[in-house]
PDB file of C-alpha atoms in Angstrom:
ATOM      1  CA  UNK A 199     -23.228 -15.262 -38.229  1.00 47.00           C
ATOM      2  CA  UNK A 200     -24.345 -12.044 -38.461  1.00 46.00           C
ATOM      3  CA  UNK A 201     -23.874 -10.827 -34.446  1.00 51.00           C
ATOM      4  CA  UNK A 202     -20.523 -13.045 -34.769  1.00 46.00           C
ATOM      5  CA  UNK A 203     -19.614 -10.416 -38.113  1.00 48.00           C
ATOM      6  CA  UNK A 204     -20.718  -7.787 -35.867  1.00 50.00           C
ATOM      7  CA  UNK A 205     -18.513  -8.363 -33.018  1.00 53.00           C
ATOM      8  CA  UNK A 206     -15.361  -8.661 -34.934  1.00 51.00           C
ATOM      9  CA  UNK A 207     -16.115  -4.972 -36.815  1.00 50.00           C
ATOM     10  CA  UNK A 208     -16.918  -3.557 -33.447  1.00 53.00           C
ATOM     11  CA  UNK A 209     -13.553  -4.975 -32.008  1.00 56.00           C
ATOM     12  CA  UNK A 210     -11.833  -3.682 -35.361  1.00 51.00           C
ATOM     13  CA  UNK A 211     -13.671  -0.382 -34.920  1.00 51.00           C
ATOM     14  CA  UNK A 212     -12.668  -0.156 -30.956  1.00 56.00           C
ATOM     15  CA  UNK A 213      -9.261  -0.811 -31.687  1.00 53.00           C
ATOM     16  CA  UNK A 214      -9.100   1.494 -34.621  1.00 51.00           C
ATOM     17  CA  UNK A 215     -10.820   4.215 -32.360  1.00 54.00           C
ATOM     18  CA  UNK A 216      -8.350   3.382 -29.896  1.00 57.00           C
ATOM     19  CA  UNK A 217      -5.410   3.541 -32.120  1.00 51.00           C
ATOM     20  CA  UNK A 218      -6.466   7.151 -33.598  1.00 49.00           C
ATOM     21  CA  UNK A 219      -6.781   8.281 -29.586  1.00 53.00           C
ATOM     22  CA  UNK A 220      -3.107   6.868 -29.585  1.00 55.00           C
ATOM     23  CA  UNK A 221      -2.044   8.762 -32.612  1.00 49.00           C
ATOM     24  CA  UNK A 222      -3.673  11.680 -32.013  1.00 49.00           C
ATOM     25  CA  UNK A 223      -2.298  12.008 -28.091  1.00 55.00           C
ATOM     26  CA  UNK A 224       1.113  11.076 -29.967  1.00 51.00           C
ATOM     27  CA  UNK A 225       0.436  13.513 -32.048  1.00 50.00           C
ATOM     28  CA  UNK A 226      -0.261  15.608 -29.493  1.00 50.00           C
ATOM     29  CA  UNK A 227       2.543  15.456 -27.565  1.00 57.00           C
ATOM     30  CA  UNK A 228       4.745  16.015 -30.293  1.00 51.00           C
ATOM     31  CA  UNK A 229       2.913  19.137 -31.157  1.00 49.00           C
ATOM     32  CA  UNK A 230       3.767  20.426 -28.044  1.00 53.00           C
ATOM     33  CA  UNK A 231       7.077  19.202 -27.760  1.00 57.00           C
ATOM     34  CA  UNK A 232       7.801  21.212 -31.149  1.00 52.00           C
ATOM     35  CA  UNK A 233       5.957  24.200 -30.051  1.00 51.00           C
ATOM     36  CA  UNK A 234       7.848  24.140 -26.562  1.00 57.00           C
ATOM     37  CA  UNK A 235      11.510  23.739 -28.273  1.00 60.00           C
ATOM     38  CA  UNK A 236      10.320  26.418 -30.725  1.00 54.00           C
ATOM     39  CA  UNK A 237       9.294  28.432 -28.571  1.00 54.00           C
ATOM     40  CA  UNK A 238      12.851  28.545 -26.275  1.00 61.00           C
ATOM     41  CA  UNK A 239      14.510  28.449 -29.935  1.00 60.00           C
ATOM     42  CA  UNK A 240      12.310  32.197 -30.462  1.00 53.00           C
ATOM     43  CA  UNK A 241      13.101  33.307 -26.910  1.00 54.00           C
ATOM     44  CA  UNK A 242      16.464  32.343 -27.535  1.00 59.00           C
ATOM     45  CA  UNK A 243      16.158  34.159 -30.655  1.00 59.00           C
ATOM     46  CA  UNK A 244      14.560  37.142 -29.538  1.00 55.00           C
ATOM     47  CA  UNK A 245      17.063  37.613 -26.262  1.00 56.00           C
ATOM     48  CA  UNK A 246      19.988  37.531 -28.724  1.00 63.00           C
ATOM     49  CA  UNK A 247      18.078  40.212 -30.714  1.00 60.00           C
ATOM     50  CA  UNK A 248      17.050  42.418 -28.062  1.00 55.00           C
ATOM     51  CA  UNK A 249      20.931  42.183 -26.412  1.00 59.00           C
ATOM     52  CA  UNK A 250      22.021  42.777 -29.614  1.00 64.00           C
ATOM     53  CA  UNK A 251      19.437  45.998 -29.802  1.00 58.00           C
ATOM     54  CA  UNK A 252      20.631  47.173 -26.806  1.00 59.00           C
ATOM     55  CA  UNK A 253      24.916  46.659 -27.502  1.00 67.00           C
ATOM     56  CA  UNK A 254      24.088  48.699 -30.677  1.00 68.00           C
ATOM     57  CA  UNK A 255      21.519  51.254 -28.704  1.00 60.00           C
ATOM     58  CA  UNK A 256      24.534  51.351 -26.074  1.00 62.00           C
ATOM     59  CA  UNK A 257      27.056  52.047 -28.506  1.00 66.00           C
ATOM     60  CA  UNK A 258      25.142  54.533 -30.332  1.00 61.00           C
ATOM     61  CA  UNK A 259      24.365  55.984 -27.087  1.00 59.00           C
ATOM     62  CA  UNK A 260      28.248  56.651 -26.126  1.00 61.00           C
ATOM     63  CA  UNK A 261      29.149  57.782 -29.395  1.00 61.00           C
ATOM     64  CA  UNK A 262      25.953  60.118 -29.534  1.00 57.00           C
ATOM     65  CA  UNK A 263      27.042  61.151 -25.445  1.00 57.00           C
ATOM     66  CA  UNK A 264      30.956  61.081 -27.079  1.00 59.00           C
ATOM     67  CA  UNK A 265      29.840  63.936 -29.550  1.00 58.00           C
ATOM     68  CA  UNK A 266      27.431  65.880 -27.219  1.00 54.00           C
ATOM     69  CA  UNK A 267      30.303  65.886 -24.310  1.00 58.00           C
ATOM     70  CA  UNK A 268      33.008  67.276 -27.269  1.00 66.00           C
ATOM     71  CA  UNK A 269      30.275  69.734 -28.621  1.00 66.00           C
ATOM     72  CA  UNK A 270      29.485  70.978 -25.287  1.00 61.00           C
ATOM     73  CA  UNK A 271      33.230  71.502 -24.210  1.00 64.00           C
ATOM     74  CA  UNK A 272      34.463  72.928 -28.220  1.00 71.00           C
ATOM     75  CA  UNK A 273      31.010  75.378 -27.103  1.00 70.00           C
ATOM     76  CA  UNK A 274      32.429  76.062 -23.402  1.00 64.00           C
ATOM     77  CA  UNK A 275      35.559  76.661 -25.036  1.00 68.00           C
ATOM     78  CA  UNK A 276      34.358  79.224 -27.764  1.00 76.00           C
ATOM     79  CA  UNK A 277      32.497  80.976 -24.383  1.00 74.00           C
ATOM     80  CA  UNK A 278      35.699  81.034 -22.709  1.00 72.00           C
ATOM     81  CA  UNK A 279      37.743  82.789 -25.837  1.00 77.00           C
ATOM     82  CA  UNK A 280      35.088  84.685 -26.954  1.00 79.00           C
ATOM     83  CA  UNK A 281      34.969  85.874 -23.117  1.00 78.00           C
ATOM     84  CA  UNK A 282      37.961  86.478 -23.419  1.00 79.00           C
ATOM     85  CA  UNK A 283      38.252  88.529 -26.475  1.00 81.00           C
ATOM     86  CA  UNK A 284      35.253  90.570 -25.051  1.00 84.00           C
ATOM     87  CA  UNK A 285      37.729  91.443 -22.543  1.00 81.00           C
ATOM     88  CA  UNK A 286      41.050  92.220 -24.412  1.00 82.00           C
ATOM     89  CA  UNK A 287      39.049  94.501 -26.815  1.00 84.00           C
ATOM     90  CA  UNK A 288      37.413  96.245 -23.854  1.00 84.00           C
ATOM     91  CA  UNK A 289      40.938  97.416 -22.247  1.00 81.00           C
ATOM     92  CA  UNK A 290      42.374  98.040 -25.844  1.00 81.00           C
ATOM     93  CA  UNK A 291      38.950 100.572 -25.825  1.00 83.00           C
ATOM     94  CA  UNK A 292      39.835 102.091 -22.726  1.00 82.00           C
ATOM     95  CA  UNK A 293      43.530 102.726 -23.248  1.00 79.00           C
ATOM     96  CA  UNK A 294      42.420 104.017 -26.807  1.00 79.00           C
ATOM     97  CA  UNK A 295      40.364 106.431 -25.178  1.00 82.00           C
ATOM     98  CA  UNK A 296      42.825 107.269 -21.746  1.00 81.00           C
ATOM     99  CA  UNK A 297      45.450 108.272 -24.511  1.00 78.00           C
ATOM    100  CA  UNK A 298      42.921 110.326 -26.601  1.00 77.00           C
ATOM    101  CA  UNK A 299      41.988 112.098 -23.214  1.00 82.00           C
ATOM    102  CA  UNK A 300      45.732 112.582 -22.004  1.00 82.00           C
ATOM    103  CA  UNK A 301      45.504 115.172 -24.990  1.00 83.00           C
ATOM    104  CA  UNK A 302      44.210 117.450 -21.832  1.00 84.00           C
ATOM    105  CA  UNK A 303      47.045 116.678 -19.803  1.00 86.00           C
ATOM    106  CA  UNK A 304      50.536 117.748 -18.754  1.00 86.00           C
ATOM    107  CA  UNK A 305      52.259 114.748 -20.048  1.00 87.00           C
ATOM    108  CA  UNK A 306      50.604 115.140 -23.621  1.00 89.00           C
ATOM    109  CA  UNK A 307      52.955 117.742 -24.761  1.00 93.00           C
ATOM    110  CA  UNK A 308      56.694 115.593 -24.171  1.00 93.00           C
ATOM    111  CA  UNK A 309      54.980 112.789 -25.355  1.00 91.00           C
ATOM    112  CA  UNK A 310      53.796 114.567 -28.919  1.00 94.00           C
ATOM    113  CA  UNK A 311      57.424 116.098 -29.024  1.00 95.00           C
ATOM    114  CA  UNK A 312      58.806 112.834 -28.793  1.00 94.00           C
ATOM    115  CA  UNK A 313      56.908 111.318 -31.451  1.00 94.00           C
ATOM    116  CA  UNK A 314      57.615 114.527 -33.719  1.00 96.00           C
ATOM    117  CA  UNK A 315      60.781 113.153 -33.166  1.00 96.00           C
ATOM    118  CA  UNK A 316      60.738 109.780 -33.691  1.00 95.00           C
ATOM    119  CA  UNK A 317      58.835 110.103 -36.387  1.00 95.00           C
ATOM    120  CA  UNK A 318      61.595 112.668 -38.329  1.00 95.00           C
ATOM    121  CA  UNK A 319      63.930 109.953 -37.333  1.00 95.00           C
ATOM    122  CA  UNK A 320      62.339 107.117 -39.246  1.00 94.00           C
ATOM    123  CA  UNK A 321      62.544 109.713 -42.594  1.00 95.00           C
ATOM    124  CA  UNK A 322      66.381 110.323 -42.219  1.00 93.00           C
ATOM    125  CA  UNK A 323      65.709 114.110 -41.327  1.00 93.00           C
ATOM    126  CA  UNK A 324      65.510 116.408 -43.920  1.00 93.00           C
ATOM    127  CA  UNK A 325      62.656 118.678 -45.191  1.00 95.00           C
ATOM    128  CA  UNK A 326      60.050 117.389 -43.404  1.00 96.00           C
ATOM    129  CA  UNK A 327      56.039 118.939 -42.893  1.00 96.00           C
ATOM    130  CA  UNK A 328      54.344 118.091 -39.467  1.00 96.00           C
ATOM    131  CA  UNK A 329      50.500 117.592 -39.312  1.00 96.00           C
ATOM    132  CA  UNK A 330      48.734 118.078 -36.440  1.00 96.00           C
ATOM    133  CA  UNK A 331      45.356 118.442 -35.455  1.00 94.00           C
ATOM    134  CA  UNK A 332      43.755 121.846 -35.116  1.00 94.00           C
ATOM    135  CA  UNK A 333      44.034 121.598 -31.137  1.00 93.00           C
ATOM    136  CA  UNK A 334      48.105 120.738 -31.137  1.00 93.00           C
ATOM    137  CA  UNK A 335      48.823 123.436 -33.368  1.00 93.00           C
ATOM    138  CA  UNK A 336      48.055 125.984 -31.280  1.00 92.00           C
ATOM    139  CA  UNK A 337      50.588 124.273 -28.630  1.00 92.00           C
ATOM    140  CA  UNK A 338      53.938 125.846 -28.139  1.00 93.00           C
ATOM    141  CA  UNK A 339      56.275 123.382 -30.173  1.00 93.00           C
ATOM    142  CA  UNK A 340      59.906 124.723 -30.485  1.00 93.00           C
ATOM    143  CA  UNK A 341      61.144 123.705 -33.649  1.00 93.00           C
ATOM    144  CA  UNK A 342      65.110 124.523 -33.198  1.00 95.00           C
ATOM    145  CA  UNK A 343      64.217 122.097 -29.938  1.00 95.00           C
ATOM    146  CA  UNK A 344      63.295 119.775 -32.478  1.00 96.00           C
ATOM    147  CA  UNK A 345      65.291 119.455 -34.989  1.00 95.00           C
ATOM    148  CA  UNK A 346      68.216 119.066 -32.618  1.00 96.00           C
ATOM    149  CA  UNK A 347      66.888 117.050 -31.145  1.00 95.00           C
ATOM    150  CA  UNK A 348      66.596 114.681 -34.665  1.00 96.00           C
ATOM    151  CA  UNK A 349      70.064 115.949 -35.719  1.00 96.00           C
ATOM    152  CA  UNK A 350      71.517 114.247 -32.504  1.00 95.00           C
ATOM    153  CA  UNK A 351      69.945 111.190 -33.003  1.00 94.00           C
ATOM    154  CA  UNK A 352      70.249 110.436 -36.885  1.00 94.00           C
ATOM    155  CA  UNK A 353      73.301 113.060 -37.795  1.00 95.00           C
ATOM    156  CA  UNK A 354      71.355 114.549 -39.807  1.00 94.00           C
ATOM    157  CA  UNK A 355      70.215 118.196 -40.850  1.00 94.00           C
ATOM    158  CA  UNK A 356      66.293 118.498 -40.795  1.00 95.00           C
ATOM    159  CA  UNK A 357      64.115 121.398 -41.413  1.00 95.00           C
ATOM    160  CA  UNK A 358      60.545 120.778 -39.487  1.00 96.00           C
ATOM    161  CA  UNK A 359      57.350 122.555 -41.387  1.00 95.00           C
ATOM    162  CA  UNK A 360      54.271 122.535 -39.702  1.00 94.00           C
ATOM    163  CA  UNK A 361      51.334 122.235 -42.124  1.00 93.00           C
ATOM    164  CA  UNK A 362      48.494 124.312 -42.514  1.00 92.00           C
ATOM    165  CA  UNK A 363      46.245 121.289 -43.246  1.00 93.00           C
ATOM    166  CA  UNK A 364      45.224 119.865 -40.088  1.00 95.00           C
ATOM    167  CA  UNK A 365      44.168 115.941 -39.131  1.00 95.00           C
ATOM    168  CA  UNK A 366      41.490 114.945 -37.321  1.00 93.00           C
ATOM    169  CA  UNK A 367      43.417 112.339 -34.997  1.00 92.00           C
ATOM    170  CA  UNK A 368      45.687 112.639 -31.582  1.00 91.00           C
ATOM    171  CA  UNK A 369      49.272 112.512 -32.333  1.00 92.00           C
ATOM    172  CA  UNK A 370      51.396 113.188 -35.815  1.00 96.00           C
ATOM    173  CA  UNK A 371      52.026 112.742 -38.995  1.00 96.00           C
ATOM    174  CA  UNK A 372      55.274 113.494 -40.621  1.00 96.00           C
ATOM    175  CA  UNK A 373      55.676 113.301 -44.452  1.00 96.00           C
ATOM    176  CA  UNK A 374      58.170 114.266 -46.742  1.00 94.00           C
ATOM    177  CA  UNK A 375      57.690 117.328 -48.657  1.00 91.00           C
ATOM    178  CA  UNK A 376      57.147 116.039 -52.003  1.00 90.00           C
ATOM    179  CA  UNK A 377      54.099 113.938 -50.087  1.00 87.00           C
ATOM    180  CA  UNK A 378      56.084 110.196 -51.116  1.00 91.00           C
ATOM    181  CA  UNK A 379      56.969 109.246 -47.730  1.00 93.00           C
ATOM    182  CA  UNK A 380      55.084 109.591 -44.623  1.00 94.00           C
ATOM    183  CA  UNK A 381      55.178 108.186 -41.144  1.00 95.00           C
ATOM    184  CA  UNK A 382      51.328 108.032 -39.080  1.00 95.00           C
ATOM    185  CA  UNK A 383      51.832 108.556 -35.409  1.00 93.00           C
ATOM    186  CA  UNK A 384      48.613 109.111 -34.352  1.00 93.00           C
ATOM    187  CA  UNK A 385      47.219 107.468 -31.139  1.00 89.00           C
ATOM    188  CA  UNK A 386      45.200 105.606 -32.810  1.00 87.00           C
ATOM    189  CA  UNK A 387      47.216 104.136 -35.858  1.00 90.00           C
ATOM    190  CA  UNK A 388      49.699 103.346 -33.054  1.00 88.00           C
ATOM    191  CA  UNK A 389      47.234 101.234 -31.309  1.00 86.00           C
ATOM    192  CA  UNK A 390      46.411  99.415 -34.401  1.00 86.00           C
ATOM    193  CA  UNK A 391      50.165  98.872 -35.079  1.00 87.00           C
ATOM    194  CA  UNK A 392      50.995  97.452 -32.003  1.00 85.00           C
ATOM    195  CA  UNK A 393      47.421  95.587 -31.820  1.00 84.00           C
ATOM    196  CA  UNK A 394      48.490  92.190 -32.200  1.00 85.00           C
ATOM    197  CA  UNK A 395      51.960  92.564 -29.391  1.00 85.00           C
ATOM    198  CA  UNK A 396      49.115  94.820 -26.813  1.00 84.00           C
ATOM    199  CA  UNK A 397      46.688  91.803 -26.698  1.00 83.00           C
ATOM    200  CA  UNK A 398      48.984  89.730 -26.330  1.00 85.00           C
ATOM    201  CA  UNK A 399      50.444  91.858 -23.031  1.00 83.00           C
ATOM    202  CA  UNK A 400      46.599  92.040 -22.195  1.00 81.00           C
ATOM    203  CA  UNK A 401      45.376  88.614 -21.967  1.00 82.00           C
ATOM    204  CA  UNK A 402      49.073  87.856 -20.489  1.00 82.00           C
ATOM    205  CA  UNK A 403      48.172  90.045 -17.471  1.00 79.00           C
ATOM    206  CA  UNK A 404      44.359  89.129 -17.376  1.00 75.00           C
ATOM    207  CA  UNK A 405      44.465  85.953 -17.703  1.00 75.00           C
ATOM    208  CA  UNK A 406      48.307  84.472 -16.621  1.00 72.00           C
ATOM    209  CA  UNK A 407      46.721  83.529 -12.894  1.00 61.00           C
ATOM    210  CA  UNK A 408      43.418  81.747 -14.599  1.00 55.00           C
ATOM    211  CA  UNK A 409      43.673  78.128 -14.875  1.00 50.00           C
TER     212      UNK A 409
END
């Protein structure tokens, strides 16, 4: 009885050994089946992330190369008119001081006649005091030439006084007597009158063969 007893929990332990083997190969296999579709699901996963990464890193990329290309060019740019600038204020310099210097020069003296006489002009004539510098007023102005001159143009009678006070600038001022009215044609306040139409002339003739 007892080997008989044996046998038959031997065969029920065999067959439960077996079936646990069974299970646990099942088992197995299912384990890995998961861990293989889990794993392509995370590659999956993690390709869509890392393309994704890299759209947004490429994006960000041309927007940061979009604003480094327009900084670079709104900088070239700023070069280029600050250049240019440079340039316009460096001729304005010169003929600033080519007119001071023509003070020296034969062609000085028509030229300060002339703006005697504009100058008068702009005042209506009348009793009018010239200031020059210390150096002009030792030039030989002829006032009768002068005040013709004005009478001519305007029609009307004007009595030219040259100051005793002198300026410090090239050129003229003319003022009426009673010191209300004046009219500054020194080189230099003519320079800074015309400023704005001479650099305009400037970079037109520098710059009208630059692309």
């Amino acid at each position: 009885m007892e080997s008989s007893e044996n046998r038959i929990i031997d065969r029920i332990l065999n067959d439960a050994r077996e079936e646990a083997e069974t299970i646990v190969k099942d088992a197995q296999k299912s384990a890995e089946t998961i861990i293989q579709k889990q794993r392509k699901t995370a590659c999956h996963n993690a390709e869509k992330e890392v393309y994704s990464l890299l759209k947004r890193a490429e994006n960000e990329a041309e927007i940061i190369g979009g604003k480094v290309s327009t900084d670079i060019k709104r900088r070239a740019a700023w070069i280029v008119l600050s250049e240019k600038d440079r340039l316009i204020t460096s001729v304005l310099t010169e003929a600033k001081n080519k007119l001071v210097n023509m003070q020296n020069s034969k062609e000085y003296f028509p030229i300060l006649e002339k703006l005697i006489v504009d100058s008068a002009a702009v005042l209506d004539g009348g009793i009018l005091e010239v200031l020059l510098n210390k150096k002009d007023s030792a030039l030989p102005l002829k006032i009768e030439k002068l005040e013709k001159e004005i009478y001519d143009r305007i029609g009307v009678k004007t009595q030219l006084r040259f100051s005793d006070r002198h300026i410090t600038a090239v050129g003229v001022i003319v003022k009426t007597v009673d010191d209300r009215i004046y009219v500054n044609n020194t080189f230099e306040v003519i320079l800074r009158r015309r400023q704005r139409e001479l650099r305009l002339k400037i970079a037109q003739i520098l710059f009208s063969n630059v692309n």
